[in-house]
XYZ file of C-alpha atoms in Angstrom:
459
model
C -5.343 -27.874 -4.119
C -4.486 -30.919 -2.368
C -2.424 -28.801 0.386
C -5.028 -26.497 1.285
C -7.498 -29.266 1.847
C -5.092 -30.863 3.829
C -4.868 -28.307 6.118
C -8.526 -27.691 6.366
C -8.738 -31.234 7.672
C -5.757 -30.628 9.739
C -7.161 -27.178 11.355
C -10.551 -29.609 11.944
C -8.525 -31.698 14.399
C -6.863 -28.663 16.375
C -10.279 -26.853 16.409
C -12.804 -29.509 16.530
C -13.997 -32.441 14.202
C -16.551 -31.505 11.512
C -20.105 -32.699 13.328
C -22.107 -30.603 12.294
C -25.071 -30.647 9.164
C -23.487 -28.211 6.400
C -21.046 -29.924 4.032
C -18.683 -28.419 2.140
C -20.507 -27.871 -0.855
C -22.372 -24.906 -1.969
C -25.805 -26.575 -2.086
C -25.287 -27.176 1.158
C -23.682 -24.005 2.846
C -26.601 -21.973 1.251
C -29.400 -23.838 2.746
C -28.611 -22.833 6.243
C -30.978 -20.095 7.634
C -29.808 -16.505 7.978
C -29.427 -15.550 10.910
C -32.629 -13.175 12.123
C -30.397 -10.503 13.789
C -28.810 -9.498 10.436
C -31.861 -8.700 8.583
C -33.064 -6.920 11.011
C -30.023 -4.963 11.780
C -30.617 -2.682 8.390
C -27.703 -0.319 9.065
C -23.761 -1.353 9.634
C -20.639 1.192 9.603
C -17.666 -0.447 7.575
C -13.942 1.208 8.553
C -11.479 1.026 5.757
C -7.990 1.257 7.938
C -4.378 -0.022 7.679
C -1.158 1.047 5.996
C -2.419 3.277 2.865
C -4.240 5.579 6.010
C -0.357 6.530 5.788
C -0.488 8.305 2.333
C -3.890 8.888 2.297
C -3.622 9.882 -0.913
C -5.506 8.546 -3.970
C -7.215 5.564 -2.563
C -6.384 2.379 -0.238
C -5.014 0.965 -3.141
C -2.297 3.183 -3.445
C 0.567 0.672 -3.397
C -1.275 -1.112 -6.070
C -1.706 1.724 -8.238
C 1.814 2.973 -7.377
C 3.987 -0.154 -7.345
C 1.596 -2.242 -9.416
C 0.167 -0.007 -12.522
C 2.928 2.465 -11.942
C 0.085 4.862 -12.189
C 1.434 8.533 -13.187
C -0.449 10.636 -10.627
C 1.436 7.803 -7.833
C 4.734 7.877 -9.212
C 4.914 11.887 -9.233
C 2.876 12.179 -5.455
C 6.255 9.447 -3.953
C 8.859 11.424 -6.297
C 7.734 14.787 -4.867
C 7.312 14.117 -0.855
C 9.489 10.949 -0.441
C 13.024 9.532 -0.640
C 14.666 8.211 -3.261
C 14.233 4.434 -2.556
C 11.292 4.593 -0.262
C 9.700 1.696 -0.233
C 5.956 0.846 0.559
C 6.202 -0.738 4.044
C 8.270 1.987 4.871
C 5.350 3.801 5.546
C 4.270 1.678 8.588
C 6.262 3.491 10.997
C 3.936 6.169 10.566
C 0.706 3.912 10.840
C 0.666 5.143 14.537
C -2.849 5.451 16.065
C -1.836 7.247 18.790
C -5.339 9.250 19.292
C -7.303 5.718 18.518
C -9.730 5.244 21.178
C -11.651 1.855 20.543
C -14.430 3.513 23.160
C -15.008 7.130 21.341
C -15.127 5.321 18.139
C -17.666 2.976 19.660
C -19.782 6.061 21.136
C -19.986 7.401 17.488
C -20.891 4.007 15.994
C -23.909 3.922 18.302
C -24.861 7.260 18.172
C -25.014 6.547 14.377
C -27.813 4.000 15.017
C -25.762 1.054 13.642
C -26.397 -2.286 14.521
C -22.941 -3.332 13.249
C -19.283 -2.763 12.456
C -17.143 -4.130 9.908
C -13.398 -3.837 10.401
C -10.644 -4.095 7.795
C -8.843 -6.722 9.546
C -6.315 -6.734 6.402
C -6.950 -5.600 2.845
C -4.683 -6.318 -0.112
C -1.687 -4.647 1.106
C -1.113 -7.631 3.800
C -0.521 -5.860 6.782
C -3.152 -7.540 9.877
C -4.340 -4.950 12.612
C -3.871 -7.798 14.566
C -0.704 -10.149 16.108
C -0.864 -12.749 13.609
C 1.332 -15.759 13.631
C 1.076 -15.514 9.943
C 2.340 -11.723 9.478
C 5.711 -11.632 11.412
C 6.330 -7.972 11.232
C 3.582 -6.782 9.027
C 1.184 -6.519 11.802
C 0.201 -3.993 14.448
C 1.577 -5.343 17.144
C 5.252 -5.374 15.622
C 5.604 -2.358 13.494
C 3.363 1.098 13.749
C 0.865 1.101 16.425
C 2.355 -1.688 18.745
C -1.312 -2.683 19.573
C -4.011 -4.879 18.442
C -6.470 -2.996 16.762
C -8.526 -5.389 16.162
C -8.851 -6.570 19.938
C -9.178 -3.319 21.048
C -12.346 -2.494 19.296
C -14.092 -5.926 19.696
C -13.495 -5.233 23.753
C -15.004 -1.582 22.848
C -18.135 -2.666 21.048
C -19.085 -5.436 23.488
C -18.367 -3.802 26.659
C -19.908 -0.505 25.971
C -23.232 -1.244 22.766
C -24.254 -4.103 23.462
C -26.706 -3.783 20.545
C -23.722 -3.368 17.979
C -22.277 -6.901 16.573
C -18.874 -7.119 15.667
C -17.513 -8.181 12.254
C -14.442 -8.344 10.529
C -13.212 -7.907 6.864
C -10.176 -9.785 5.512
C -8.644 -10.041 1.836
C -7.892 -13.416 1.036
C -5.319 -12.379 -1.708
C -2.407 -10.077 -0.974
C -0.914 -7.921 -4.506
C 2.630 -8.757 -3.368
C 2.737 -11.682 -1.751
C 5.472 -13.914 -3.180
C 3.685 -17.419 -2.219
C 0.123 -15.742 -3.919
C 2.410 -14.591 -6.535
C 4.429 -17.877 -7.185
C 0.605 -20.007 -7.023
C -0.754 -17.002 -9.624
C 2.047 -17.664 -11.635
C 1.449 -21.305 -11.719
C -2.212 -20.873 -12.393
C -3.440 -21.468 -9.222
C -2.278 -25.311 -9.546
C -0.480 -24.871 -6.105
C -2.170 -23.300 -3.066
C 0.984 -22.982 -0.902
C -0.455 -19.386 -0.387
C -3.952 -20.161 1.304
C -2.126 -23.089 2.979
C 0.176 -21.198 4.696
C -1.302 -17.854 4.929
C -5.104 -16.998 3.953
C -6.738 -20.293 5.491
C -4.961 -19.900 9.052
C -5.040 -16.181 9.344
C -9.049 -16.525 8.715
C -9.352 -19.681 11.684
C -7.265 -17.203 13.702
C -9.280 -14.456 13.702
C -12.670 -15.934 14.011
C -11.328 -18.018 17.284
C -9.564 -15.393 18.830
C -12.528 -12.248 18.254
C -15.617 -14.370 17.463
C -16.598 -11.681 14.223
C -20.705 -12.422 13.827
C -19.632 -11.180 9.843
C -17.260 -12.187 7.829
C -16.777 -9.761 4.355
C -14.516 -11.448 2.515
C -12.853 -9.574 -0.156
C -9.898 -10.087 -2.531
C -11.549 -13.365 -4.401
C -11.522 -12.364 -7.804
C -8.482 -13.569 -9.476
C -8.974 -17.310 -8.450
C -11.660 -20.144 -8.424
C -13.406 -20.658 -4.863
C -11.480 -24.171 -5.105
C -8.309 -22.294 -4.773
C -9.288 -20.557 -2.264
C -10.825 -23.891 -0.251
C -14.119 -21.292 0.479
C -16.416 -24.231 0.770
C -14.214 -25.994 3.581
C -13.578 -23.272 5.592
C -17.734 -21.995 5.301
C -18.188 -25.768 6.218
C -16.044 -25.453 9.922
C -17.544 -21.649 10.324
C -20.799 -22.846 10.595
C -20.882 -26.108 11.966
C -17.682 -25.926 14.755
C -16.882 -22.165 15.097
C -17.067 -20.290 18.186
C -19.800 -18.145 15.797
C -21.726 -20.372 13.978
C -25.195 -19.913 15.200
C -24.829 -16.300 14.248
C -22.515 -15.519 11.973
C -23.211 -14.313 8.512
C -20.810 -14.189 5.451
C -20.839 -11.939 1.988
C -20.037 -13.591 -1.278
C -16.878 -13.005 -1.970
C -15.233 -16.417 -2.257
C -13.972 -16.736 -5.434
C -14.647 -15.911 -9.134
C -17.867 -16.369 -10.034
C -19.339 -16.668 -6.619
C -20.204 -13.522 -6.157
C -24.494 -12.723 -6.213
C -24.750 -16.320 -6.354
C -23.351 -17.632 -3.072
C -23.623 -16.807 0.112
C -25.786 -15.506 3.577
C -26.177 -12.208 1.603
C -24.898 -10.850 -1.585
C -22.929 -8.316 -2.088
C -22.439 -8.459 -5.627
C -20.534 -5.375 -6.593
C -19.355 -1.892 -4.693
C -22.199 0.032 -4.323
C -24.466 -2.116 -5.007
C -27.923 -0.678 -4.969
C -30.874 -2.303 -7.529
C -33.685 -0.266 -7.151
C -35.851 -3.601 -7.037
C -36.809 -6.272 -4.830
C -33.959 -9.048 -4.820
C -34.961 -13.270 -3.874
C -31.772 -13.084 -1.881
C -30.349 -10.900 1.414
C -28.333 -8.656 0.073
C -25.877 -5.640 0.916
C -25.401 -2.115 -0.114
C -21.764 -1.396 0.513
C -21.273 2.696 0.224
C -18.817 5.380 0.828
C -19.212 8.528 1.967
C -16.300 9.463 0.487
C -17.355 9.361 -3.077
C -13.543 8.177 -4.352
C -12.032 6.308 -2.368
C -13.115 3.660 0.779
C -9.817 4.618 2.608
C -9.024 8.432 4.167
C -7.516 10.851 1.644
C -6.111 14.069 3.006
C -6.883 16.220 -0.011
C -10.233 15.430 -0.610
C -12.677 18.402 -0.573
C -15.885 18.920 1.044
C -17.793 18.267 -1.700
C -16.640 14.872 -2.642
C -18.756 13.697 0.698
C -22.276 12.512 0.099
C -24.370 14.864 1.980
C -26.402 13.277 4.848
C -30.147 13.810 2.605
C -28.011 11.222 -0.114
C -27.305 9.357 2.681
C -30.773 8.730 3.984
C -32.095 8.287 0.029
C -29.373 5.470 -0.054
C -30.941 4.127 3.170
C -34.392 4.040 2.478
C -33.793 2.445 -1.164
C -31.487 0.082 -0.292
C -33.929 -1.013 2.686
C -37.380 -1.089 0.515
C -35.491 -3.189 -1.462
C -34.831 -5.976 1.043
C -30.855 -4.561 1.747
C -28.547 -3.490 4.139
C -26.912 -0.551 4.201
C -22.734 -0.755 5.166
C -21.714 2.674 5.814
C -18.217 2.949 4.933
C -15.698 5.477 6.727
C -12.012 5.988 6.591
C -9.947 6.969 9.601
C -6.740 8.690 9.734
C -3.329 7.070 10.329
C -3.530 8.652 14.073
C -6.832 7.022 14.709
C -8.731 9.508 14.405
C -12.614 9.573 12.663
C -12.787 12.382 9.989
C -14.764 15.133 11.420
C -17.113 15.285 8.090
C -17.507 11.716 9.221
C -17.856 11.635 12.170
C -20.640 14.698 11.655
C -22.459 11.909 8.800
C -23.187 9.163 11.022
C -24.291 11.678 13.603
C -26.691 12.991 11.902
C -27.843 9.444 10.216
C -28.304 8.429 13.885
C -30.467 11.661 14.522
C -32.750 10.873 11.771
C -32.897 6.707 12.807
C -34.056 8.281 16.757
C -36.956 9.588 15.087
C -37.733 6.916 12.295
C -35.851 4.325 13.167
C -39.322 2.502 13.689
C -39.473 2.410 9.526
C -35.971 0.769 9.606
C -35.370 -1.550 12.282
C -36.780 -5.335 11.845
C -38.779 -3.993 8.902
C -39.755 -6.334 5.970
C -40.456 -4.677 2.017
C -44.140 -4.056 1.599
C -46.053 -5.120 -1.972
C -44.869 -2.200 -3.986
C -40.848 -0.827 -3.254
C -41.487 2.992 -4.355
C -44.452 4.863 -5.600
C -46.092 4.886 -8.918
C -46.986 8.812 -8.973
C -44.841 9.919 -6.259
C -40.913 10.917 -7.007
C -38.782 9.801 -3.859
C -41.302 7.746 -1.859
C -40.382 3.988 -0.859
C -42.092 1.623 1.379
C -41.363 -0.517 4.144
C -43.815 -2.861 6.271
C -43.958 -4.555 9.543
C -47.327 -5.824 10.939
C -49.927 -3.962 9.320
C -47.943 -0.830 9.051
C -46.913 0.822 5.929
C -44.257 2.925 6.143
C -43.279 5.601 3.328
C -39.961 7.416 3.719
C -40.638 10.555 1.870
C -37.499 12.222 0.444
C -38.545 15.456 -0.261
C -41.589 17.097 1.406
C -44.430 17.788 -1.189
C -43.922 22.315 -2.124
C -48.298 22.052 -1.515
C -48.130 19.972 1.296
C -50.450 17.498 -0.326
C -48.876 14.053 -1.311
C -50.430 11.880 -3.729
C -49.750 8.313 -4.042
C -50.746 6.077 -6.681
C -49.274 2.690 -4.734
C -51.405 3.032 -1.726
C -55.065 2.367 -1.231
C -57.546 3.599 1.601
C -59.755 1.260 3.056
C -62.817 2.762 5.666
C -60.250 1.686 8.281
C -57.474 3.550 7.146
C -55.452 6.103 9.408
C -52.324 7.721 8.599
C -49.510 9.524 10.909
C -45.902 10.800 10.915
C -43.097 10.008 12.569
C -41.957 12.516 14.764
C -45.101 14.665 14.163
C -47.024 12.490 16.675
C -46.233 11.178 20.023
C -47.726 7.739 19.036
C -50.375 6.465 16.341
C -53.277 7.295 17.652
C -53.082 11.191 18.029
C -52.517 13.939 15.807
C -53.715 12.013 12.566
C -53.182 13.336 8.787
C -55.539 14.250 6.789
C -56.193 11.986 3.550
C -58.114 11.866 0.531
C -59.158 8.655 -1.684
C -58.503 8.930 -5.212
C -59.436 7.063 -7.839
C -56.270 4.394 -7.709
C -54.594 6.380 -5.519
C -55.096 8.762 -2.168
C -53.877 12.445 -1.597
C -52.277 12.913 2.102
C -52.486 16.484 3.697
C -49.064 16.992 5.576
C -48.737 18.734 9.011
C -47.092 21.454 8.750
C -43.039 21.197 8.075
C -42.017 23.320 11.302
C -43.924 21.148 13.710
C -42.101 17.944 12.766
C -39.062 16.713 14.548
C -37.506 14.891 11.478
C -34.537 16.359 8.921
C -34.211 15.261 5.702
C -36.429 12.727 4.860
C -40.047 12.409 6.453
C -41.858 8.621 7.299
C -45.741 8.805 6.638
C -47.307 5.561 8.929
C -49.971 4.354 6.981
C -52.532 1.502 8.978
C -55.295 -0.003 6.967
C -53.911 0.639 3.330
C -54.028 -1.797 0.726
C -51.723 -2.206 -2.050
C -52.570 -0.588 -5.485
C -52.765 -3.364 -8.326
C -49.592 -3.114 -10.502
């Protein structure tokens, strides 16, 4: 380990000396503050994008499963459409992008209410969508679409949504990697890999495009010690060019994960149905199968947008963020199925955004009688996103109490709070709501009840 530490100290003294108050220690890192915007920002799109949008077939760990596990269904899918002798990184040629336009891409990421992006900067397969020193001719500048990806969006976001922040995910192991493979076959005793390759690609990239997150990935197969996590948190937050505002998940070696961290991400779609102590993340695909673009997939291995907004408004009651993953094609172009998800996500959020944004989980996270509500707060507002509307139109909820001060309204029934109220009943532990009727509300798929001067129902 001695090399990567080494180089940690050495990257101090090209970047900046260490001065600030977070050591590199875990009990440290995790007592800095998370920064306010991230909470707040509830909803993020994640793009899954690089060399397997090529193939796009199986998953984005198709060299893995083909080269790697020598998976059957891989094998057959090269044997019948390629070469004899093709090789992997053969298929960069075709990574092309020629209909990517960093500015379209950004017009759908804001119409899809998102308050930020996560791009694949590199995943497993090695190959950077941007000029790194450390990927001579396994980047995009050098081979496939002679740009920087990266760069290109990051101008995009910033110059034209403001209101979107601009994050980055990068692998810190590579499958074939020979240093990674020479320090994994030395168990991890030498670290010529993260000397050479992880810890300056990661200094690069937060220097050159100032990403406010950082989803590491890739961590599993080594201690954080290999991977010299805690120095390089250390320098992100006391000397980057982001540390005021950055965030980070907790993927930084084995072990670390839902234990380390500004928010945890614990597993792939994580979603716990219960309150959590810590910030945490709900990483999702609409693609059911796979986080990268697969050209056979059928229609009905999307999530529809209704399981979309369920994910939402659980994952958010809960304390969570929603990441919203999508895959684009090799051309650069956003699935229209996609494309036609986060549009509609971003039609419900215009009407009840208001329940989303900056919101905080109320006292109780779903209701006790009531199949498919779940609560958010902020002030004295109650929020309950209802997921399917009530075949009576009466709702009754056993987690909510009336008080004589008690009014109740519905987003995108009413112009503002104090017209058009519902209609409510108190029940013993509970009260019965009287929706408007379904044709006169503006909202699709999931309706938000505003609740003012409600108590809590005792557990």
């Amino acid at each position: 380990m001695a090399r990567a530490q080494l180089l940690s100290l050495l990257l101090l003294c090209l970047h900046g000396s260490s001065h600030g108050g977070y050591e590199p220690t875990w009990a440290s890192l995790d007592s800095r503050p998370l920064p306010g915007w991230y909470d707040g920002a509830k909803v993020g799109i994640f793009i899954h994008w690089g060399v397997f949008s090529v193939p796009s077939f199986g998953s984005e760990w198709f060299w893995s499963h083909w080269q790697g596990a020598h998976s059957k269904k891989y094998v057959e899918f090269m044997e019948k459409n390629y070469r004899p002798g093709f090789t992997y990184p053969d298929f960069a040629g075709s990574f092309t992008a020629e209909f990517y336009d960093p500015e379209e891409w950004a017009s759908v990421f804001n119409a899809s209410g998102a308050r930020y992006v996560v791009l694949t900067s590199k995943h497993h397969e090695g190959f950077t969508l941007w000029p790194s020193r450390y990927s001579w001719n396994w980047n995009s500048l050098d081979v496939g679409p002679k740009r920087d990806l990266v760069g290109d969006l990051a101008a995009a976001l910033r110059s034209k949504t403001p209101d979107i922040r601009f994050g980055l995910y990068h692998s810190l192991y590579e499958w074939f990697h020979p240093l990674y493979l020479e320090d994994k076959k030395n168990n991890f005793t030498t670290d010529n890999f993260v000397a050479t390759k992880t810890m300056p690609e990661l200094h690069e990239l937060v220097n050159n495009y100032q990403p406010e997150v950082i989803w590491s990935d890739g961590d599993w197969e080594a201690q954080d010690v290999y991977w010299n996590s805690t120095g390089f948190l250390a320098w992100l937050f006391n000397d980057s060019p982001v540390k005021d505002t950055v965030v980070v998940n907790d993927r930084w070696g084995r072990g670390i994960p839902c234990h380390h961290g500004s928010y945890y991400t614990c597993t792939d779609h994580y979603n716990p149905g219960v309150l959590q102590p810590h910030k945490w993340e709900n990483c999702m695909t609409l693609d059911k199968h796979s986080w990268g673009y697969r050209r056979n997939a059928p229609a009905t291995d999307y999530i529809t947008i209704h399981q979309l907004v369920t994910e939402l408004a659980e994952t958010i009651s809960c304390g969570g963020n929603l990441l919203v993953n999508i895959g684009p094609t090799h051309e650069g172009r956003l699935p229209a199925i996609m494309e036609e998800r986060l549009r509609q996500l971003g039609s419900w959020l215009d009407i009840n955004g208001e329940a989303v944004y900056d919101s905080v989980p109320w006292k109780h996270q779903n209701d006790s009688l009531a199949p498919g509500v779940w609560f958010t707060s902020k002030g004295d507002l109650v929020y309950g996103i209802v997921l399917s509307w009530p075949s009576d139109n009466l709702m009754t909820l056993g987690s909510v109490l009336s008080t004589p001060h008690t009014h109740i309204t519905m987003l995108g029934y009413n112009e503002n709070h104090l017209t058009r109220r519902l209609k409510y009943k108190a029940l013993k532990g509970g009260m019965q709501i009287v929706f408007p009727p379904m044709a006169e509300v503006k909202s699709q798929w999931a309706w938000v009840l505003v609740m003012a001067g409600v108590t809590p129902a005792t557990a």
